[in-house]
Amino acid sequence: MKPPFESVLDEYTPMIHHIINTLNIYKDKDRYVHEATIALWEAFCSKDCSKGSFTSYAYSSMRGKLLNHLKKEVRWENTHMFVDEMPETSTDFFNPSVGNLEEYTCYLTEKQKKWVVECIIKGKKLEEVAVQEGVTVSAVKSWRAEALKKLRMEISK
């Protein structure tokens, strides 16, 4: 007969805090305690006494779940940018009504200007521009490469 989970939780609470300290988790400790408690519950429900001691199984289950949670959090932070972290850029260049666009694109060919207007200003994908102009995606990519090269040279002057 299994002991009630509450007694198991009381017994393994120091282990939870030990794992959290070992992993150097100092932010949102309550959330990680909760994650470790869930892992302990899952280990408690799926334990098989014939496969070894429950203590080592619980330890590895909790530690693994916390490591997975840390990895997910790091991945999320790397892929998401907060508004206050975004670099401030001038939107005048991207606003075609400002008139600065012609100043930068006067050195470009017509096809390169089409790439700037369609992809940068209007936000279309390369494939959409290729279909619209009746050319291959590779051709639009070459327009982009040459346009970027010329624009970088012009801006660096």
mmCIF file of C-alpha atoms in Angstrom:
data_model
loop_
_atom_site.group_PDB
_atom_site.id
_atom_site.type_symbol
_atom_site.label_atom_id
_atom_site.label_comp_id
_atom_site.label_asym_id
_atom_site.label_seq_id
_atom_site.Cartn_x
_atom_site.Cartn_y
_atom_site.Cartn_z
ATOM 1 C CA MET A 1 0.000 0.000 0.000
ATOM 2 C CA LYS A 2 1.272 3.436 -0.974
ATOM 3 C CA PRO A 3 1.650 6.148 1.640
ATOM 4 C CA PRO A 4 -0.419 9.287 0.978
ATOM 5 C CA PHE A 5 1.240 11.838 -1.280
ATOM 6 C CA GLU A 6 1.168 14.527 1.424
ATOM 7 C CA SER A 7 3.561 12.506 3.571
ATOM 8 C CA VAL A 8 5.814 11.857 0.565
ATOM 9 C CA LEU A 9 5.788 15.582 -0.229
ATOM 10 C CA ASP A 10 6.738 16.437 3.359
ATOM 11 C CA GLU A 11 9.559 13.916 3.192
ATOM 12 C CA TYR A 12 10.930 15.150 -0.158
ATOM 13 C CA THR A 13 10.496 18.922 0.308
ATOM 14 C CA PRO A 14 14.125 19.326 1.472
ATOM 15 C CA MET A 15 15.239 17.452 -1.646
ATOM 16 C CA ILE A 16 13.219 19.860 -3.805
ATOM 17 C CA HIS A 17 14.962 22.846 -2.231
ATOM 18 C CA HIS A 18 18.339 21.109 -2.543
ATOM 19 C CA ILE A 19 17.827 20.577 -6.284
ATOM 20 C CA ILE A 20 16.730 24.200 -6.747
ATOM 21 C CA ASN A 21 19.819 25.432 -4.900
ATOM 22 C CA THR A 22 22.090 23.040 -6.821
ATOM 23 C CA LEU A 23 20.769 24.422 -10.121
ATOM 24 C CA ASN A 24 21.389 27.995 -8.863
ATOM 25 C CA ILE A 25 17.776 29.015 -9.330
ATOM 26 C CA TYR A 26 17.168 32.292 -7.553
ATOM 27 C CA LYS A 27 14.318 33.861 -9.530
ATOM 28 C CA ASP A 28 10.733 32.637 -9.234
ATOM 29 C CA LYS A 29 11.581 29.934 -6.708
ATOM 30 C CA ASP A 30 7.896 29.303 -6.014
ATOM 31 C CA ARG A 31 7.273 28.382 -9.633
ATOM 32 C CA TYR A 32 10.207 25.956 -9.637
ATOM 33 C CA VAL A 33 9.058 24.436 -6.341
ATOM 34 C CA HIS A 34 5.690 23.927 -8.023
ATOM 35 C CA GLU A 35 7.324 22.297 -11.078
ATOM 36 C CA ALA A 36 9.368 20.001 -8.830
ATOM 37 C CA THR A 37 6.239 19.100 -6.854
ATOM 38 C CA ILE A 38 4.478 18.161 -10.085
ATOM 39 C CA ALA A 39 7.480 16.029 -11.073
ATOM 40 C CA LEU A 40 7.396 14.363 -7.649
ATOM 41 C CA TRP A 41 3.677 13.660 -8.110
ATOM 42 C CA GLU A 42 4.297 12.136 -11.543
ATOM 43 C CA ALA A 43 7.124 10.020 -10.135
ATOM 44 C CA PHE A 44 4.915 8.982 -7.213
ATOM 45 C CA CYS A 45 2.115 7.884 -9.539
ATOM 46 C CA SER A 46 4.384 5.962 -11.903
ATOM 47 C CA LYS A 47 6.865 4.443 -9.472
ATOM 48 C CA ASP A 48 7.731 0.776 -9.833
ATOM 49 C CA CYS A 49 9.316 -0.692 -6.698
ATOM 50 C CA SER A 50 10.903 -3.541 -8.667
ATOM 51 C CA LYS A 51 13.076 -1.141 -10.714
ATOM 52 C CA GLY A 52 15.016 0.485 -7.874
ATOM 53 C CA SER A 53 14.698 2.939 -5.036
ATOM 54 C CA PHE A 54 12.085 5.640 -5.231
ATOM 55 C CA THR A 55 14.481 8.260 -3.861
ATOM 56 C CA SER A 56 16.838 8.162 -6.840
ATOM 57 C CA TYR A 57 13.899 8.005 -9.257
ATOM 58 C CA ALA A 58 12.247 11.011 -7.609
ATOM 59 C CA TYR A 59 15.521 12.961 -7.596
ATOM 60 C CA SER A 60 16.228 12.379 -11.276
ATOM 61 C CA SER A 61 12.590 13.081 -12.217
ATOM 62 C CA MET A 62 12.496 16.391 -10.358
ATOM 63 C CA ARG A 63 15.930 17.500 -11.549
ATOM 64 C CA GLY A 64 15.123 16.573 -15.160
ATOM 65 C CA LYS A 65 11.819 18.420 -15.102
ATOM 66 C CA LEU A 66 13.460 21.537 -13.654
ATOM 67 C CA LEU A 67 16.241 21.425 -16.256
ATOM 68 C CA ASN A 68 13.681 21.097 -19.052
ATOM 69 C CA HIS A 69 11.740 24.027 -17.629
ATOM 70 C CA LEU A 70 14.920 26.130 -17.461
ATOM 71 C CA LYS A 71 15.757 25.264 -21.089
ATOM 72 C CA LYS A 72 12.269 26.255 -22.233
ATOM 73 C CA GLU A 73 12.496 29.528 -20.367
ATOM 74 C CA VAL A 74 15.891 30.381 -21.843
ATOM 75 C CA ARG A 75 14.649 29.489 -25.330
ATOM 76 C CA TRP A 76 11.578 31.694 -24.831
ATOM 77 C CA GLU A 77 13.665 34.630 -23.601
ATOM 78 C CA ASN A 78 16.014 34.291 -26.572
ATOM 79 C CA THR A 79 13.189 34.338 -29.109
ATOM 80 C CA HIS A 80 11.037 37.087 -27.587
ATOM 81 C CA MET A 81 12.001 40.716 -27.240
ATOM 82 C CA PHE A 82 10.337 43.094 -24.846
ATOM 83 C CA VAL A 83 9.305 46.541 -26.043
ATOM 84 C CA ASP A 84 11.719 48.341 -23.725
ATOM 85 C CA GLU A 85 14.602 46.214 -25.089
ATOM 86 C CA MET A 86 13.895 46.977 -28.742
ATOM 87 C CA PRO A 87 16.366 49.334 -30.364
ATOM 88 C CA GLU A 88 14.955 52.720 -31.168
ATOM 89 C CA THR A 89 14.968 53.314 -34.882
ATOM 90 C CA SER A 90 13.731 56.143 -36.937
ATOM 91 C CA THR A 91 10.636 55.235 -38.900
ATOM 92 C CA ASP A 92 11.051 58.117 -41.329
ATOM 93 C CA PHE A 93 12.987 55.956 -43.797
ATOM 94 C CA PHE A 94 10.271 53.325 -43.936
ATOM 95 C CA ASN A 95 7.427 55.778 -44.347
ATOM 96 C CA PRO A 96 7.035 56.381 -48.076
ATOM 97 C CA SER A 97 5.082 59.587 -47.474
ATOM 98 C CA VAL A 98 8.127 61.248 -45.898
ATOM 99 C CA GLY A 99 9.958 61.566 -49.194
ATOM 100 C CA ASN A 100 13.315 60.364 -47.882
ATOM 101 C CA LEU A 101 12.847 57.113 -49.753
ATOM 102 C CA GLU A 102 13.796 58.632 -53.099
ATOM 103 C CA GLU A 103 16.959 60.051 -51.555
ATOM 104 C CA TYR A 104 18.146 56.540 -50.708
ATOM 105 C CA THR A 105 16.762 54.659 -53.702
ATOM 106 C CA CYS A 106 17.863 56.994 -56.502
ATOM 107 C CA TYR A 107 20.980 54.829 -56.980
ATOM 108 C CA LEU A 108 18.980 51.614 -57.339
ATOM 109 C CA THR A 109 17.669 50.017 -60.510
ATOM 110 C CA GLU A 110 13.929 49.773 -61.051
ATOM 111 C CA LYS A 111 13.890 46.123 -60.003
ATOM 112 C CA GLN A 112 15.820 46.887 -56.841
ATOM 113 C CA LYS A 113 13.380 49.718 -56.064
ATOM 114 C CA LYS A 114 10.529 47.239 -56.545
ATOM 115 C CA TRP A 115 12.127 44.977 -53.936
ATOM 116 C CA VAL A 116 12.463 47.888 -51.474
ATOM 117 C CA VAL A 117 8.875 49.014 -51.935
ATOM 118 C CA GLU A 118 7.227 45.599 -52.080
ATOM 119 C CA CYS A 119 9.244 43.736 -49.424
ATOM 120 C CA ILE A 120 10.374 46.465 -47.046
ATOM 121 C CA ILE A 121 7.564 49.010 -47.255
ATOM 122 C CA LYS A 122 4.581 46.774 -48.014
ATOM 123 C CA GLY A 123 5.912 43.711 -46.172
ATOM 124 C CA LYS A 124 5.416 41.195 -48.961
ATOM 125 C CA LYS A 125 7.343 37.935 -49.092
ATOM 126 C CA LEU A 126 9.919 37.203 -51.766
ATOM 127 C CA GLU A 127 7.651 34.571 -53.294
ATOM 128 C CA GLU A 128 4.784 37.063 -53.626
ATOM 129 C CA VAL A 129 7.000 39.612 -55.369
ATOM 130 C CA ALA A 130 8.356 36.918 -57.701
ATOM 131 C CA VAL A 131 4.846 35.871 -58.736
ATOM 132 C CA GLN A 132 3.746 39.496 -59.127
ATOM 133 C CA GLU A 133 6.732 40.335 -61.352
ATOM 134 C CA GLY A 134 6.743 37.002 -63.205
ATOM 135 C CA VAL A 135 10.296 36.070 -62.220
ATOM 136 C CA THR A 136 11.929 33.444 -60.030
ATOM 137 C CA VAL A 137 12.531 33.833 -56.314
ATOM 138 C CA SER A 138 16.266 33.703 -57.054
ATOM 139 C CA ALA A 139 15.928 36.795 -59.218
ATOM 140 C CA VAL A 140 14.188 38.684 -56.413
ATOM 141 C CA LYS A 141 16.921 37.538 -54.010
ATOM 142 C CA SER A 142 19.560 38.950 -56.346
ATOM 143 C CA TRP A 143 17.642 42.265 -56.464
ATOM 144 C CA ARG A 144 17.690 42.247 -52.676
ATOM 145 C CA ALA A 145 21.404 41.478 -52.427
ATOM 146 C CA GLU A 146 22.400 44.221 -54.841
ATOM 147 C CA ALA A 147 19.981 46.728 -53.314
ATOM 148 C CA LEU A 148 21.293 46.072 -49.820
ATOM 149 C CA LYS A 149 24.872 46.411 -51.027
ATOM 150 C CA LYS A 150 24.140 49.774 -52.658
ATOM 151 C CA LEU A 151 22.073 51.036 -49.717
ATOM 152 C CA ARG A 152 24.794 50.122 -47.222
ATOM 153 C CA MET A 153 27.382 51.947 -49.304
ATOM 154 C CA GLU A 154 25.116 54.989 -49.572
ATOM 155 C CA ILE A 155 24.289 55.090 -45.862
ATOM 156 C CA SER A 156 27.925 54.664 -44.815
ATOM 157 C CA LYS A 157 28.962 57.777 -46.801
#
